[in-house]
Tab-separated table of C-alpha atoms in Angstrom:
chain	number	residue	atom	x	y	z
A	1	VAL	CA	-0.322	-19.224	-0.741
A	2	ALA	CA	-0.230	-21.192	2.509
A	3	GLY	CA	3.116	-21.115	4.274
A	4	THR	CA	4.569	-18.573	1.886
A	5	ALA	CA	7.045	-16.200	3.470
A	6	LEU	CA	6.634	-12.485	3.073
A	7	VAL	CA	8.646	-11.500	0.005
A	8	VAL	CA	9.777	-7.915	-0.483
A	9	SER	CA	12.140	-6.437	-3.022
A	10	ALA	CA	13.354	-2.885	-3.421
A	11	LEU	CA	13.875	-0.705	-6.479
A	12	MET	CA	16.060	2.381	-6.543
A	13	ILE	CA	14.729	4.788	-9.130
A	14	ALA	CA	16.712	7.074	-11.392
A	15	PRO	CA	16.308	10.863	-11.343
A	16	ASN	CA	13.011	12.231	-12.570
A	17	PRO	CA	13.033	14.296	-15.783
A	18	PHE	CA	9.958	16.187	-14.517
A	19	THR	CA	10.495	19.288	-12.368
A	20	PRO	CA	8.860	18.309	-9.078
A	21	GLN	CA	6.092	20.404	-7.602
A	22	SER	CA	4.074	19.006	-4.758
A	23	GLY	CA	0.783	17.588	-5.990
A	24	TRP	CA	1.522	18.083	-9.693
A	25	GLU	CA	1.745	15.155	-12.067
A	26	PRO	CA	3.772	15.134	-15.289
A	27	LYS	CA	1.712	15.500	-18.467
A	28	VAL	CA	3.710	12.681	-20.041
A	29	PHE	CA	4.984	9.787	-17.975
A	30	GLY	CA	8.313	8.799	-19.533
A	31	GLY	CA	11.775	7.579	-18.720
A	32	ARG	CA	10.559	4.739	-16.523
A	33	GLU	CA	10.097	1.947	-19.084
A	34	THR	CA	12.344	-0.542	-17.266
A	35	ILE	CA	10.580	-0.037	-13.939
A	36	LEU	CA	7.136	-0.240	-15.566
A	37	GLN	CA	8.113	-3.511	-17.261
A	38	ARG	CA	9.377	-4.848	-13.933
A	39	PHE	CA	6.085	-3.828	-12.338
A	40	GLU	CA	4.083	-5.662	-14.999
A	41	THR	CA	6.135	-8.796	-14.237
A	42	ILE	CA	5.518	-8.366	-10.491
A	43	LEU	CA	1.800	-7.875	-11.183
A	44	LYS	CA	1.620	-11.056	-13.262
A	45	GLU	CA	3.543	-13.066	-10.657
A	46	ALA	CA	1.320	-11.712	-7.877
A	47	LYS	CA	-1.758	-12.957	-9.691
A	48	GLU	CA	-0.373	-16.305	-10.824
A	49	VAL	CA	2.091	-17.305	-8.122
A	50	ARG	CA	2.246	-15.051	-5.065
A	51	PRO	CA	2.524	-11.380	-4.163
A	52	HIS	CA	6.063	-10.034	-4.244
A	53	HIS	CA	5.754	-6.811	-2.273
A	54	LEU	CA	7.858	-3.901	-3.444
A	55	VAL	CA	9.594	-0.930	-1.837
A	56	ILE	CA	10.479	2.086	-3.979
A	57	LEU	CA	13.501	3.959	-2.616
A	58	GLY	CA	14.582	7.432	-3.678
A	59	GLU	CA	15.145	10.994	-2.596
A	60	TRP	CA	12.404	13.623	-2.473
A	61	GLY	CA	11.284	14.839	-5.909
A	62	ILE	CA	12.653	11.860	-7.818
A	63	GLY	CA	9.187	10.671	-8.901
A	64	LYS	CA	8.149	8.021	-6.366
A	65	THR	CA	4.613	9.378	-6.009
A	66	SER	CA	4.139	9.656	-9.776
A	67	LEU	CA	5.435	6.113	-10.174
A	68	LEU	CA	3.013	4.752	-7.585
A	69	LYS	CA	0.131	6.537	-9.288
A	70	GLN	CA	1.219	5.051	-12.628
A	71	PHE	CA	1.318	1.595	-11.004
A	72	LYS	CA	-2.239	2.173	-9.803
A	73	LYS	CA	-3.401	3.089	-13.323
A	74	THR	CA	-1.688	0.027	-14.788
A	75	ALA	CA	-3.250	-2.275	-12.190
A	76	GLN	CA	-6.705	-0.817	-12.728
A	77	LYS	CA	-6.373	-1.266	-16.510
A	78	GLU	CA	-5.700	-4.945	-15.755
A	79	GLY	CA	-8.907	-5.054	-13.701
A	80	HIS	CA	-7.294	-5.073	-10.246
A	81	PRO	CA	-8.596	-2.706	-7.569
A	82	ALA	CA	-5.836	-0.449	-6.264
A	83	SER	CA	-5.676	1.977	-3.349
A	84	PHE	CA	-3.162	4.833	-3.311
A	85	CYS	CA	-2.489	6.230	0.166
A	86	ALA	CA	-0.297	9.206	1.011
A	87	VAL	CA	1.060	8.831	4.543
A	88	HIS	CA	1.102	12.232	6.234
A	89	ARG	CA	3.570	13.314	8.892
A	90	PHE	CA	2.834	12.334	12.450
A	91	SER	CA	3.769	14.259	15.585
A	92	GLU	CA	5.869	12.966	18.446
A	93	LYS	CA	2.611	12.625	20.400
A	94	SER	CA	1.063	10.254	17.833
A	95	ARG	CA	0.065	6.867	19.185
A	96	LEU	CA	0.332	3.475	17.545
A	97	ASP	CA	-3.432	2.921	17.459
A	98	GLU	CA	-3.855	6.286	15.686
A	99	GLY	CA	-1.299	5.259	13.048
A	100	ILE	CA	-2.982	1.897	12.418
A	101	ALA	CA	-6.486	3.425	12.379
A	102	LEU	CA	-5.369	6.098	9.900
A	103	LEU	CA	-3.678	3.472	7.736
A	104	MET	CA	-6.889	1.435	7.604
A	105	GLU	CA	-8.998	4.507	6.802
A	106	GLU	CA	-6.634	5.694	4.037
A	107	VAL	CA	-6.529	2.220	2.450
A	108	LEU	CA	-10.309	1.966	2.462
A	109	LEU	CA	-10.775	5.474	1.030
A	110	GLY	CA	-8.393	4.655	-1.807
A	111	PHE	CA	-10.489	1.795	-3.160
A	112	PRO	CA	-13.606	2.244	-5.259
A	113	LYS	CA	-16.861	1.709	-3.425
A	114	VAL	CA	-16.595	-1.106	-0.894
A	115	PRO	CA	-19.884	-2.584	0.413
A	116	ASP	CA	-20.577	-1.781	4.076
A	117	ALA	CA	-17.235	0.020	4.331
A	118	LYS	CA	-18.019	1.759	7.634
A	119	ASP	CA	-18.189	-1.627	9.365
A	120	LEU	CA	-14.494	-2.148	8.624
A	121	LEU	CA	-13.190	0.924	10.454
A	122	PRO	CA	-12.698	1.469	14.177
A	123	GLN	CA	-15.060	3.878	15.877
A	124	GLY	CA	-13.515	7.264	16.646
A	125	LYS	CA	-9.984	6.311	15.543
A	126	LYS	CA	-9.703	4.132	18.669
A	127	LEU	CA	-8.954	0.467	18.080
A	128	SER	CA	-11.123	-1.979	20.015
A	129	ARG	CA	-8.407	-4.662	19.896
A	130	GLN	CA	-4.652	-4.928	19.681
A	131	PRO	CA	-3.270	-3.065	16.633
A	132	HIS	CA	-1.886	-6.230	14.983
A	133	VAL	CA	-5.168	-8.103	15.407
A	134	ALA	CA	-7.170	-5.084	14.208
A	135	LEU	CA	-5.069	-4.767	11.032
A	136	VAL	CA	-5.238	-8.510	10.258
A	137	GLN	CA	-9.024	-8.475	10.723
A	138	PHE	CA	-9.334	-5.335	8.580
A	139	LEU	CA	-7.291	-6.822	5.713
A	140	ARG	CA	-9.207	-10.094	5.853
A	141	ASP	CA	-12.640	-8.423	5.964
A	142	LEU	CA	-11.707	-5.922	3.254
A	143	TRP	CA	-10.535	-8.750	1.001
A	144	GLU	CA	-13.909	-10.498	1.293
A	145	ARG	CA	-15.683	-7.329	0.155
A	146	LEU	CA	-13.345	-6.439	-2.714
A	147	GLU	CA	-14.334	-9.496	-4.767
A	148	ALA	CA	-11.011	-9.517	-6.634
A	149	ASP	CA	-8.294	-11.995	-7.522
A	150	LEU	CA	-5.605	-9.419	-6.667
A	151	ALA	CA	-5.719	-6.024	-4.926
A	152	LEU	CA	-2.953	-3.436	-4.695
A	153	ILE	CA	-2.240	-1.127	-1.793
A	154	LEU	CA	0.251	1.620	-2.596
A	155	LEU	CA	1.601	3.472	0.448
A	156	ASP	CA	3.498	6.663	-0.336
A	157	ASP	CA	6.022	8.280	2.034
A	158	ILE	CA	6.159	5.558	4.680
A	159	GLN	CA	9.153	7.343	6.217
A	160	ASN	CA	6.473	9.478	7.875
A	161	PHE	CA	5.821	6.535	10.200
A	162	ASP	CA	9.304	7.088	11.702
A	163	VAL	CA	7.810	8.610	14.857
A	164	ILE	CA	5.659	5.495	15.323
A	165	PRO	CA	7.860	2.781	13.740
A	166	GLN	CA	5.760	-0.015	15.190
A	167	VAL	CA	3.243	0.649	12.387
A	168	ILE	CA	5.657	-0.822	9.831
A	169	ASP	CA	6.415	-3.770	12.125
A	170	ILE	CA	2.698	-4.440	12.535
A	171	LEU	CA	2.098	-4.126	8.793
A	172	ARG	CA	4.873	-6.653	8.120
A	173	ALA	CA	3.477	-9.013	10.762
A	174	ALA	CA	-0.077	-8.644	9.407
A	175	LEU	CA	1.042	-9.469	5.865
A	176	SER	CA	2.806	-12.554	7.213
A	177	HIS	CA	-0.227	-13.658	9.246
A	178	GLU	CA	-1.752	-16.945	8.128
A	179	ALA	CA	-5.245	-15.433	7.901
A	180	VAL	CA	-3.999	-12.827	5.412
A	181	LEU	CA	-1.623	-15.120	3.493
A	182	GLU	CA	-4.175	-17.876	2.978
A	183	LYS	CA	-7.350	-15.865	2.487
A	184	SER	CA	-6.268	-12.863	0.431
A	185	ARG	CA	-3.971	-11.763	-2.356
A	186	TYR	CA	-2.704	-8.260	-1.668
A	187	LEU	CA	0.263	-6.673	-3.409
A	188	PHE	CA	1.737	-3.907	-1.265
A	189	ILE	CA	4.008	-1.295	-2.822
A	190	LEU	CA	5.622	1.174	-0.457
A	191	SER	CA	7.671	4.274	-1.223
A	192	THR	CA	10.186	5.901	1.066
A	193	THR	CA	13.203	8.140	1.165
């Protein structure tokens, strides 16, 4: 929606009844009915009114990753493309352009087939323009190819951007950019400790 400010809310999640093991998913997803209902409301509002981006806060092993994956399943059942991206740890030597390039690549890989996808990514993980401009252009071009009325991008473990914190600043700025606000309808859900 033109002129709409970036809206973000945060949810603290309760302890997970599942015994956490990296990479394992619970056989039954339970104990999160309130959060799932809240997500369905956010999903409906994002489609009808405007995206209301969400941050999931919680300690390690509490079920943030499982919750994001459940959100993805729910969105896909509603017919919305959704990309789940696990943000890996970066080293102290990591550069901003590497962080943005990796973010773009992970987002693209998370979606089902996107026409001419290679055209959207920088060559050799090196951005040809300023990181903010590159991310805005990527989000705008990706939106045109998704052919959707709403698309979700779920970023897990964004605390791993701590060594290159400008990535989060650039993401926030890109989502607030007029070209993205007016020409796309993304719902971003981030998880962090």
